[in-house]
PDB file of C-alpha atoms in Angstrom:
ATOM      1  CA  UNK A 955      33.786   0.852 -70.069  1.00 92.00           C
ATOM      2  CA  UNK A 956      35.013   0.377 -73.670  1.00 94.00           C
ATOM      3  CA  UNK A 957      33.910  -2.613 -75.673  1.00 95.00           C
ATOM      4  CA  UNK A 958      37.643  -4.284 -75.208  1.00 95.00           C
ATOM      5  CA  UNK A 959      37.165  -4.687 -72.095  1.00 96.00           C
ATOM      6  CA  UNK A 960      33.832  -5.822 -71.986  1.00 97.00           C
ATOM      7  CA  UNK A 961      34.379  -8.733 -74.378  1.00 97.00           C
ATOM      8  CA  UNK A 962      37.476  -9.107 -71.684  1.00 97.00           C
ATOM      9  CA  UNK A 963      35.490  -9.710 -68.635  1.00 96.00           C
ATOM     10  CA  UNK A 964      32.279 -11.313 -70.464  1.00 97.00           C
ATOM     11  CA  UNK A 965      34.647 -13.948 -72.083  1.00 97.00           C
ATOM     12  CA  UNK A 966      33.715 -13.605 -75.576  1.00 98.00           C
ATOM     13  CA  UNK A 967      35.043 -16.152 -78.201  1.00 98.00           C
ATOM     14  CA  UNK A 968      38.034 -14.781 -79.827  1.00 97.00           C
ATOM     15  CA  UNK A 969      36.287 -15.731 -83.049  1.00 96.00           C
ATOM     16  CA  UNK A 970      33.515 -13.710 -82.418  1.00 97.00           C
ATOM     17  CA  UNK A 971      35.341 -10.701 -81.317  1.00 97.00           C
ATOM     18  CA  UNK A 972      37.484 -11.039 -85.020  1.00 96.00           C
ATOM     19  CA  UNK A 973      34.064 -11.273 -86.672  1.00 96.00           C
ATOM     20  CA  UNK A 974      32.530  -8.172 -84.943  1.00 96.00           C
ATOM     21  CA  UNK A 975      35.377  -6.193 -85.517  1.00 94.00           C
ATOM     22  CA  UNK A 976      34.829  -6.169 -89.437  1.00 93.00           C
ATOM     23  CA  UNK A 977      31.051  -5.712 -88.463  1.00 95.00           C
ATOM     24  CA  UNK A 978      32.034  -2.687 -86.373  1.00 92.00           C
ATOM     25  CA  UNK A 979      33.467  -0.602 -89.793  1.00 91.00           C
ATOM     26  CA  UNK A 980      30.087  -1.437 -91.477  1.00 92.00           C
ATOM     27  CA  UNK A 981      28.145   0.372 -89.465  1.00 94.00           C
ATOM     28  CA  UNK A 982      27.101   4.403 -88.628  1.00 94.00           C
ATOM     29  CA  UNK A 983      26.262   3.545 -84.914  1.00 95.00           C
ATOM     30  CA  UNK A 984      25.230   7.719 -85.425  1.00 95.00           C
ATOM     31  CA  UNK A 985      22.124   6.604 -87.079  1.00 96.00           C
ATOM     32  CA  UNK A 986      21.170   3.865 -85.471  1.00 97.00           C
ATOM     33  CA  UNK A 987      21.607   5.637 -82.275  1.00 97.00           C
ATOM     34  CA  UNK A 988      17.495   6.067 -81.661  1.00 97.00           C
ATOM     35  CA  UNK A 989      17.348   2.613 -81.763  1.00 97.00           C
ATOM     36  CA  UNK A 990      20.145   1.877 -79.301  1.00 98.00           C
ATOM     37  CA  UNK A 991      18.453   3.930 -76.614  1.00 97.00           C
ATOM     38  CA  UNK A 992      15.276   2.453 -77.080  1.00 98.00           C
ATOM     39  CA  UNK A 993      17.337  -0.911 -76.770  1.00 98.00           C
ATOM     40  CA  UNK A 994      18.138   0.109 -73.300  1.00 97.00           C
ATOM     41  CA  UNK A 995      14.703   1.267 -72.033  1.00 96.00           C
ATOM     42  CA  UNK A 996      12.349  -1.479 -70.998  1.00 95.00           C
ATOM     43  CA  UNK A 997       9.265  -0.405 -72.050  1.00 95.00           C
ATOM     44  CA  UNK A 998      10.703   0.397 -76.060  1.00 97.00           C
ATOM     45  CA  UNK A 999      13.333  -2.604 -75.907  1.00 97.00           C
ATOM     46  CA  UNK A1000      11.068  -5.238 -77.587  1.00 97.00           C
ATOM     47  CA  UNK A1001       9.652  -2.450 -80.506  1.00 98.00           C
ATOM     48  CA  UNK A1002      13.392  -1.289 -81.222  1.00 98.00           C
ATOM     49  CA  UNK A1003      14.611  -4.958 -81.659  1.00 97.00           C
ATOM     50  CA  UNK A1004      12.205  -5.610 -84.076  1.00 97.00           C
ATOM     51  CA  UNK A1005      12.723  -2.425 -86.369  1.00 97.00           C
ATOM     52  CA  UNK A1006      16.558  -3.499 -86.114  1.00 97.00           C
ATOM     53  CA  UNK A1007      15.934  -6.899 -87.109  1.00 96.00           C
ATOM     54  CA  UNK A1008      14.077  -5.612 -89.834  1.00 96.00           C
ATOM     55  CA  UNK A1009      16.902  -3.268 -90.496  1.00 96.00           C
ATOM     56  CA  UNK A1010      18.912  -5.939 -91.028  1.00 95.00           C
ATOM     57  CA  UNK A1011      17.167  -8.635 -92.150  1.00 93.00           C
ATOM     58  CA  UNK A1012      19.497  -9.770 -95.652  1.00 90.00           C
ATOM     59  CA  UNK A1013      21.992 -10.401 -93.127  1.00 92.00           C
ATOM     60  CA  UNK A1014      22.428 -13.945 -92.350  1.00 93.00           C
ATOM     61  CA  UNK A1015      24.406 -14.474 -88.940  1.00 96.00           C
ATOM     62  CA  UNK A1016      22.655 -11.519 -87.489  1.00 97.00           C
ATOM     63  CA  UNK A1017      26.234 -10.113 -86.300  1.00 97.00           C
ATOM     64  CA  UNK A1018      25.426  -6.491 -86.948  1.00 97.00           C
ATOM     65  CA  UNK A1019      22.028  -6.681 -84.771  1.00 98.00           C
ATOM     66  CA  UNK A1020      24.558  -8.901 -82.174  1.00 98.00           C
ATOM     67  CA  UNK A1021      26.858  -5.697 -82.187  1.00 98.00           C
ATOM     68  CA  UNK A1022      24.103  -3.294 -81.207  1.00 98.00           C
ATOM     69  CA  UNK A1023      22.999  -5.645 -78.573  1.00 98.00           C
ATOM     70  CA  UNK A1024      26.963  -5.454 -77.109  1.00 98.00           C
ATOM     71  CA  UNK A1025      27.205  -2.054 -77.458  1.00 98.00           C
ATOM     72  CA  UNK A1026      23.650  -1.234 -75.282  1.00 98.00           C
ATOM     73  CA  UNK A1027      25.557  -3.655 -73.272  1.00 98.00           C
ATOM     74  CA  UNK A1028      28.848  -1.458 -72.748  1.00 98.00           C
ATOM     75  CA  UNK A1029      26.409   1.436 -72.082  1.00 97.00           C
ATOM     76  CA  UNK A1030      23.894  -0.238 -69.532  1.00 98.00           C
ATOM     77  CA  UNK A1031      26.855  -1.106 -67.322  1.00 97.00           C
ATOM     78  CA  UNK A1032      26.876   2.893 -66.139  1.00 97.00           C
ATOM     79  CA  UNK A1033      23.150   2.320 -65.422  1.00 97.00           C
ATOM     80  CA  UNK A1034      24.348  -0.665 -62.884  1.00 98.00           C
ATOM     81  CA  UNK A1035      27.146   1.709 -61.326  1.00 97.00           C
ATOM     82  CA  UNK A1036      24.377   4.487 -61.403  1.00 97.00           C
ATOM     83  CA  UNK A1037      21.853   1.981 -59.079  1.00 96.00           C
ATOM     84  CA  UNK A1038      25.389   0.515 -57.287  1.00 97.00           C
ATOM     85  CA  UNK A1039      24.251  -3.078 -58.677  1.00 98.00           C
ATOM     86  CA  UNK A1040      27.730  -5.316 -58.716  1.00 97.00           C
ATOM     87  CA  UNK A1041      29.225  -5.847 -61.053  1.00 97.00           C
ATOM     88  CA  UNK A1042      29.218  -9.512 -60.154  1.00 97.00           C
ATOM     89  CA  UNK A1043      25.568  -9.305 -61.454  1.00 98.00           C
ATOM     90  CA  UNK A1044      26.020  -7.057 -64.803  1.00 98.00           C
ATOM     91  CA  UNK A1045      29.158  -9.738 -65.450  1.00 98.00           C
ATOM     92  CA  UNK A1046      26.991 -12.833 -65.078  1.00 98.00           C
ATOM     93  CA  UNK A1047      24.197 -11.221 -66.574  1.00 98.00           C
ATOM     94  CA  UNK A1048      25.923 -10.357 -69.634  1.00 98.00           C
ATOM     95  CA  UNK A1049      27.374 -13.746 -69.889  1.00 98.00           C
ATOM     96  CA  UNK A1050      24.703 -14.567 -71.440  1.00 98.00           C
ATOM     97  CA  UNK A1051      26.054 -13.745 -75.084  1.00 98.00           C
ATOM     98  CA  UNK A1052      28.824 -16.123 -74.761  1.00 98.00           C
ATOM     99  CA  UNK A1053      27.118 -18.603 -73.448  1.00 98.00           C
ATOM    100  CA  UNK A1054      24.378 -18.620 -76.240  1.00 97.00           C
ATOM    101  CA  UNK A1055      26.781 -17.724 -79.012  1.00 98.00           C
ATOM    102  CA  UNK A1056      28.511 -21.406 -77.669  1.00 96.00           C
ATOM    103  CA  UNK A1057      25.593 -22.900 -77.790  1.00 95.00           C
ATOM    104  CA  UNK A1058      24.516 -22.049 -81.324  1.00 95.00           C
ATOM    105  CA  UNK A1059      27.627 -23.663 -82.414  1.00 95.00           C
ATOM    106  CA  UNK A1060      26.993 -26.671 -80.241  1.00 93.00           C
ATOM    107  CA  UNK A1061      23.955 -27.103 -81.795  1.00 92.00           C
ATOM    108  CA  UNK A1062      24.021 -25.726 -85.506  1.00 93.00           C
ATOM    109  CA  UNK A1063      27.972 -26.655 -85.965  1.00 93.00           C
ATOM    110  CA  UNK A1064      28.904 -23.284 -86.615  1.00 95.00           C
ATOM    111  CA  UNK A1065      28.819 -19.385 -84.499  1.00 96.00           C
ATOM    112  CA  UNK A1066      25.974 -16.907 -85.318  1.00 97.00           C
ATOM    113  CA  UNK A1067      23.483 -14.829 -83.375  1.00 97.00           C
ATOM    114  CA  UNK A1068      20.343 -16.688 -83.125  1.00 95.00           C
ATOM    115  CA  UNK A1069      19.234 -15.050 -80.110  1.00 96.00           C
ATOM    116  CA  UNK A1070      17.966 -11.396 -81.115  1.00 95.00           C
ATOM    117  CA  UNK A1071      14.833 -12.709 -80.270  1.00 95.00           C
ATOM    118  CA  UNK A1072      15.543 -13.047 -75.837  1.00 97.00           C
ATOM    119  CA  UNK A1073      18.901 -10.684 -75.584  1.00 98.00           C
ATOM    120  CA  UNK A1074      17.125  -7.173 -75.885  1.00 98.00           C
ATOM    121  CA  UNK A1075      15.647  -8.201 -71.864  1.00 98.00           C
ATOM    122  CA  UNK A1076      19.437  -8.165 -70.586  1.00 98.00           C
ATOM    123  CA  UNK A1077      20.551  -4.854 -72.368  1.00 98.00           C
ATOM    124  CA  UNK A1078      17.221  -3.587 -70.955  1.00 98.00           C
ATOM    125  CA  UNK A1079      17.760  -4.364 -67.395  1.00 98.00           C
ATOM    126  CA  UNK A1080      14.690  -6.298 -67.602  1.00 97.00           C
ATOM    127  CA  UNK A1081      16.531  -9.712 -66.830  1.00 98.00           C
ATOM    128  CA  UNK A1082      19.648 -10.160 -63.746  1.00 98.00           C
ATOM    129  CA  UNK A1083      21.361 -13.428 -63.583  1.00 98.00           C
ATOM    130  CA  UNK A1084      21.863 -13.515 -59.600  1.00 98.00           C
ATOM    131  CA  UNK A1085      23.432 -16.914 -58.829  1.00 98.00           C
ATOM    132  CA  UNK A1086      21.975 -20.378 -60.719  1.00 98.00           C
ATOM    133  CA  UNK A1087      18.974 -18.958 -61.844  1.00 98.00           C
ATOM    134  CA  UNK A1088      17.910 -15.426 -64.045  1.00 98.00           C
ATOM    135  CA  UNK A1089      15.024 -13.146 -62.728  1.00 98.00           C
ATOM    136  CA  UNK A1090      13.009 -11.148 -64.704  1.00 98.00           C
ATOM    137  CA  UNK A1091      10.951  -8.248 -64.973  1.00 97.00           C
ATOM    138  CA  UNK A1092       7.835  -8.250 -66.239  1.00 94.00           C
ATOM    139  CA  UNK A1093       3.707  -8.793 -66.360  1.00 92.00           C
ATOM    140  CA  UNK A1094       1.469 -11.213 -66.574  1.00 90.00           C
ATOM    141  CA  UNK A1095      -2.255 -11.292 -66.929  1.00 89.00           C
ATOM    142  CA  UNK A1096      -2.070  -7.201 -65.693  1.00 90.00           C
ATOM    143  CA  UNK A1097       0.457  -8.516 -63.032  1.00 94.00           C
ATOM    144  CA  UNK A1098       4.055  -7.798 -62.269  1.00 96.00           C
ATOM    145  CA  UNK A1099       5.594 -10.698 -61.656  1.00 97.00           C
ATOM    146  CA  UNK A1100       9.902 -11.887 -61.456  1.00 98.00           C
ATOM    147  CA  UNK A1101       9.953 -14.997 -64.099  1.00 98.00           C
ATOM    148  CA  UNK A1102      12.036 -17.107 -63.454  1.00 98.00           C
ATOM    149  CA  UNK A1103      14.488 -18.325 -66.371  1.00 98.00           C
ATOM    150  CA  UNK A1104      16.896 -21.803 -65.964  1.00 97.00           C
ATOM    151  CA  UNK A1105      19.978 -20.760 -67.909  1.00 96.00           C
ATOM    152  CA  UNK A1106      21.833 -24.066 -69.459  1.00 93.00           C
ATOM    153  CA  UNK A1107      24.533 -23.750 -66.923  1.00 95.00           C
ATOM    154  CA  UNK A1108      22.562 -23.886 -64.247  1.00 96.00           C
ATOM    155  CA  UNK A1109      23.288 -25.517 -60.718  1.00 97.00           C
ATOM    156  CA  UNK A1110      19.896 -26.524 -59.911  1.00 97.00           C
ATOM    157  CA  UNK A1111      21.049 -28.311 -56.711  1.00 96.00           C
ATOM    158  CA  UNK A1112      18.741 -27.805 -53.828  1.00 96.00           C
ATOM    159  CA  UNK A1113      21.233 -25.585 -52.048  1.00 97.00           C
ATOM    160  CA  UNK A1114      22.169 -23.767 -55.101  1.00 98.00           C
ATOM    161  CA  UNK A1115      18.494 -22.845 -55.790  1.00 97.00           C
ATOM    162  CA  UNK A1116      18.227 -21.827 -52.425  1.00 97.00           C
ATOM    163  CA  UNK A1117      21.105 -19.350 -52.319  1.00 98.00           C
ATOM    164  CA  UNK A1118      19.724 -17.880 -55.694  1.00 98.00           C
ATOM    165  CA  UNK A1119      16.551 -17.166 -54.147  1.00 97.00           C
ATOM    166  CA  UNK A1120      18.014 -15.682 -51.068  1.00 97.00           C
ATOM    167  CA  UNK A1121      20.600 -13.661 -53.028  1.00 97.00           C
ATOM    168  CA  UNK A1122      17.189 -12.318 -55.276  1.00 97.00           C
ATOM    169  CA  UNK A1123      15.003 -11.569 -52.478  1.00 96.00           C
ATOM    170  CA  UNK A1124      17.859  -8.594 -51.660  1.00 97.00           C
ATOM    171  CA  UNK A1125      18.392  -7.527 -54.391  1.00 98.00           C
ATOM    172  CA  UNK A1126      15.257  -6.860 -55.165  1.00 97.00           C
ATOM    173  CA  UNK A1127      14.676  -5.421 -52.022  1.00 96.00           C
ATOM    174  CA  UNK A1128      17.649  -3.304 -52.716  1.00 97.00           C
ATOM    175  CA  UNK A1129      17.335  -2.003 -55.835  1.00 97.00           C
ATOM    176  CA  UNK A1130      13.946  -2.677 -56.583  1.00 96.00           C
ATOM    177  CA  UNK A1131      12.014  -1.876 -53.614  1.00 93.00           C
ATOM    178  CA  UNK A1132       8.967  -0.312 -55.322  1.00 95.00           C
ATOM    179  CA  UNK A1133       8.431  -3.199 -57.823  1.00 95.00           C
ATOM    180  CA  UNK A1134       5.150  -4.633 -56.092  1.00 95.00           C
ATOM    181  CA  UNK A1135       5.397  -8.709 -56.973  1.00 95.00           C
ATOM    182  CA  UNK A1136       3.737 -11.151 -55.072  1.00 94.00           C
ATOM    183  CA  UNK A1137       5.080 -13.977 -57.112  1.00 96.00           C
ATOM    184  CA  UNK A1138       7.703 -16.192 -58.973  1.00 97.00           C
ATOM    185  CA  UNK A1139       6.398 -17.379 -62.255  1.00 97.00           C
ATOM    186  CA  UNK A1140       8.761 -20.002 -64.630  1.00 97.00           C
ATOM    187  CA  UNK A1141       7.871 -21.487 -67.845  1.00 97.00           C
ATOM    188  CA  UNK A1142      10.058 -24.160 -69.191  1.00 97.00           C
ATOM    189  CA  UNK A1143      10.117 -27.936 -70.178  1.00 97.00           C
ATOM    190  CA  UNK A1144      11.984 -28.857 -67.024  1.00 97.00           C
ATOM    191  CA  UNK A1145       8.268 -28.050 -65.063  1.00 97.00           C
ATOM    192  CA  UNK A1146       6.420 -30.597 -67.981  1.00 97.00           C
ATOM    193  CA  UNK A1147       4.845 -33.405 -65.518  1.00 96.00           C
ATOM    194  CA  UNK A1148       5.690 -35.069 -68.200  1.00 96.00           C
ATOM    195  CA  UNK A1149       9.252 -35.844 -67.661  1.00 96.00           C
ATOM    196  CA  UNK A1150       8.431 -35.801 -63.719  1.00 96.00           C
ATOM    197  CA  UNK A1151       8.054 -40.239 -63.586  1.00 95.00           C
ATOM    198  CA  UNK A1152      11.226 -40.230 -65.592  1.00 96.00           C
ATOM    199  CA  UNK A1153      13.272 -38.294 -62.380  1.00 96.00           C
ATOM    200  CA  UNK A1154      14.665 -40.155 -59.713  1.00 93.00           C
ATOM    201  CA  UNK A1155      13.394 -38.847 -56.349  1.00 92.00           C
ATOM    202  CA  UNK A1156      16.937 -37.324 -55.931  1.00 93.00           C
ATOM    203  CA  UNK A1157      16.778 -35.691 -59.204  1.00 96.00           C
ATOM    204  CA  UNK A1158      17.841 -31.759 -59.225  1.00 96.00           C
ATOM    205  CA  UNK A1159      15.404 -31.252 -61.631  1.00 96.00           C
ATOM    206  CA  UNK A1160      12.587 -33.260 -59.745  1.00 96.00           C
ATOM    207  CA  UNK A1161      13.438 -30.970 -56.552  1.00 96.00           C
ATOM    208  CA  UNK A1162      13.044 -27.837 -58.904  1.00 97.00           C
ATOM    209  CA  UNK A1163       9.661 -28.984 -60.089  1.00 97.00           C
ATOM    210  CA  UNK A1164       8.580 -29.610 -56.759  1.00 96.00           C
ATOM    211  CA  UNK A1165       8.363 -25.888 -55.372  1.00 96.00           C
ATOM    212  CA  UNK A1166       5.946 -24.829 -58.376  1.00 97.00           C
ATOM    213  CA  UNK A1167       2.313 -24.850 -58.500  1.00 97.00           C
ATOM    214  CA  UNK A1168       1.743 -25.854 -62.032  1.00 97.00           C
ATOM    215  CA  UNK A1169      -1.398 -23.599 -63.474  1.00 95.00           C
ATOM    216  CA  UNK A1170      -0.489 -24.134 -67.382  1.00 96.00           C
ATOM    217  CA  UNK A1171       1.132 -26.391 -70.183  1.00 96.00           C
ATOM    218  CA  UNK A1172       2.049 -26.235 -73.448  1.00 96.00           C
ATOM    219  CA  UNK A1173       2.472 -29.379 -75.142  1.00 93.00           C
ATOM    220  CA  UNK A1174       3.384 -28.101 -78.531  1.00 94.00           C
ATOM    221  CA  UNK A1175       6.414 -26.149 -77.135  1.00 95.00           C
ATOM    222  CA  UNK A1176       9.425 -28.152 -78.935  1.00 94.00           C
ATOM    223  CA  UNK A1177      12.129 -25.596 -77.463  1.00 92.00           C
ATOM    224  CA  UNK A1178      13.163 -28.380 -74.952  1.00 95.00           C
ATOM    225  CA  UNK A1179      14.616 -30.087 -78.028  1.00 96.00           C
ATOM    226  CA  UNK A1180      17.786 -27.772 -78.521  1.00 93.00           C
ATOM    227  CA  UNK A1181      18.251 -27.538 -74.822  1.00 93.00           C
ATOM    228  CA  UNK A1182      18.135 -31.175 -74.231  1.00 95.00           C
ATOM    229  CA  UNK A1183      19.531 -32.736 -77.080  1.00 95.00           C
ATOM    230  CA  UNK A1184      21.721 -29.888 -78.704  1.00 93.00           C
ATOM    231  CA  UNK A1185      19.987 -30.375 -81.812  1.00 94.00           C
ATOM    232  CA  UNK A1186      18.176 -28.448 -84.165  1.00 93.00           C
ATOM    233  CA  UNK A1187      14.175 -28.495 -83.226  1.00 92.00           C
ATOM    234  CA  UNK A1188      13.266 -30.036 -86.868  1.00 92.00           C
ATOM    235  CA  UNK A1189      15.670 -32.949 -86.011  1.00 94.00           C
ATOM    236  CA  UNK A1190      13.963 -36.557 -86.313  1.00 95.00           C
ATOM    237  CA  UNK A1191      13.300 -37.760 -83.217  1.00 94.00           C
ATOM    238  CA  UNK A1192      15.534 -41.070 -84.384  1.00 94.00           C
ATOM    239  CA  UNK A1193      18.481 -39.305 -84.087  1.00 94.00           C
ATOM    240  CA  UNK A1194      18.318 -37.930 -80.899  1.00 96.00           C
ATOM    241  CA  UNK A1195      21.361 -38.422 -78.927  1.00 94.00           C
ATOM    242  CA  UNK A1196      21.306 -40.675 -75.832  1.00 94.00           C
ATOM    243  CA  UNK A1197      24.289 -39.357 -73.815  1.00 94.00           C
ATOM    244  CA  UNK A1198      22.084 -39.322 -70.651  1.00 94.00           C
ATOM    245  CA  UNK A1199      19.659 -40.753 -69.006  1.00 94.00           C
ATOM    246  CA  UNK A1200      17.036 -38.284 -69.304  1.00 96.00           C
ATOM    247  CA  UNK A1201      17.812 -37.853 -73.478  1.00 96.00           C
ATOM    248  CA  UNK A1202      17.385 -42.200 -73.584  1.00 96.00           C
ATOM    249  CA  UNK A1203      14.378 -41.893 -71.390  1.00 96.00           C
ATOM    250  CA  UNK A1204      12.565 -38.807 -73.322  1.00 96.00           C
ATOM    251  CA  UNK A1205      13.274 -40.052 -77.240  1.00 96.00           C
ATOM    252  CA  UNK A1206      11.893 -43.600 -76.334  1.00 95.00           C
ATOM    253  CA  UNK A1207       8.549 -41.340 -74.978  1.00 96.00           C
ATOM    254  CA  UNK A1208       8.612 -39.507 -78.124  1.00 95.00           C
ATOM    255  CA  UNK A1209       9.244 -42.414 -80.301  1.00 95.00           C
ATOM    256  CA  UNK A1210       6.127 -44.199 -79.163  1.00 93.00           C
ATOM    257  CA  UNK A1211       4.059 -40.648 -79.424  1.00 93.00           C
ATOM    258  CA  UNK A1212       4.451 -38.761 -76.254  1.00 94.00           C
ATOM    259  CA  UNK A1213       4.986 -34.871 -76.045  1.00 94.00           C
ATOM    260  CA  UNK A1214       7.215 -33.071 -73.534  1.00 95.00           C
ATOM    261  CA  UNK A1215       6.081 -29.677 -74.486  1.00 96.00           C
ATOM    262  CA  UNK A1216       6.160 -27.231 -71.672  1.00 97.00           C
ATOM    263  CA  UNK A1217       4.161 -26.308 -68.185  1.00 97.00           C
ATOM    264  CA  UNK A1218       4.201 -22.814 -66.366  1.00 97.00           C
ATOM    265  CA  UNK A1219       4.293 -22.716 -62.753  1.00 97.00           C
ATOM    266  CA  UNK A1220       4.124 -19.852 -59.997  1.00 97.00           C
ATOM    267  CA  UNK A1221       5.881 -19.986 -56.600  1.00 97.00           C
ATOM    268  CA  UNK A1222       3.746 -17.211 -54.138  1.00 94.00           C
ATOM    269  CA  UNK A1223       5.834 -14.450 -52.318  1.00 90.00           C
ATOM    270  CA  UNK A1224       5.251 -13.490 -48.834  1.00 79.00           C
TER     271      UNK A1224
END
């Protein structure tokens, strides 16, 4: 697949794609090309990211470390022919750049890559976005686990959810068989109990929580700030918007000193 027609079928911004283009005659891809491999190997994905973010760390909007990240994307798609994955799932998967790139803008105004940090587990196959939800491979405490992720376009409707988990349990089966989990983890704000008494019993998000067995929480964790409010995390909490009724009900906790932080919870696998 050539890069064209990836940004085709992944929807990139126009904007972007004009951006990345001057980005594209900046750089020797021959040189970089032991860290582009590495990009694409799970177990040297998260090392090679950080010597390329290093690489380029003068440069502000991060588009040449964004570039690399597309282009292990144009490669990995022969890995998903190679393992006859759809490409239904290396489409929605990949969707991801789009869909963060829009919400960087949403939240900072303008479009950069702020995401270097979480991208490197797509490009890696380490991450499938099958349905609502993203699965992804990886360990914890010694044990290999799918973690669940909650993109921000998420259907988290009961029957939604359901079909996601169905839809995983194949295709894990399928192209995973040997991968020996024995559980779902997820750790995000939407599990914090404490948002839970601010859900109405027919709350998506209340029906989400309710299939988790919480074991941790984090109630430092401010990343629930961008994702609920669309605002930078160092925002005062007085200018929060209140568009919903979840962003009135949380900044009126955290005006009179409450914390939303995070929780993680497991679902078991039989």
């Amino acid at each position: 697949m050539e890069l064209e027609e990836m940004f085709r079928i992944l929807d990139l911004q126009p904007e972007m794609i004009q951006r990345l283009d001057g980005v594209q005659k900046e750089l020797d891809l021959a040189k970089l090309e032991v860290y582009l491999k590495r990009l694409q190997d799970r177990k040297t994905a998260a090392l090679a990211n950080k010597q390329l973010q290093a690489l380029f760390w003068e440069e502000e909007d991060h588009l040449k470390l964004l570039y690399c990240h597309l282009e292990c994307a144009r490669r990995v798609f022969d890995k998903y022919q190679e393992k006859h994955i759809p490409q239904t799932i290396y489409q929605d998967t990949m969707r991801c750049f789009p869909r963060f790139l829009r919400e960087c803008k949403g939240i900072n105004g303008r479009m950069f890559f702020d995401r270097g940090w979480w991208t490197y587990r797509q490009i890696s196959m380490s991450i499938f976005r099958i349905g609502a939800l993203e699965y992804e491979l990886r360990e914890l405490e010694g044990e290999p686990v799918i973690d669940l992720h909650i993109p921000s376009d998420a259907d988290l409707s009961k029957e939604a959810v359901e079909d996601s988990f169905t839809q995983a349990k194949v295709f894990f089966q399928t192209y995973y068989g040997s991968y020996p989990y024995k559980k779902y983890t997820c750790n995000s704000w939407l599990l914090s109990p404490a948002i839970t008494p601010m859900l109405s019993e027919k709350s998506h998000i209340r029906s989400f929580q309710k299939r988790f067995q919480i074991i941790g929480e984090n109630k430092e964790d401010k990343e629930f700030i961008g994702y609920l409010f669309q605002v930078p995390e160092n925002t005062d909490c007085k200018k929060f918007p209140e568009s919903t009724s979840l962003q009135k009900k949380v900044k009126e906790w955290m005006l009179h000193g409450g914390r939303v932080g995070s929780a993680l919870g497991v679902i078991p696998v039989y």
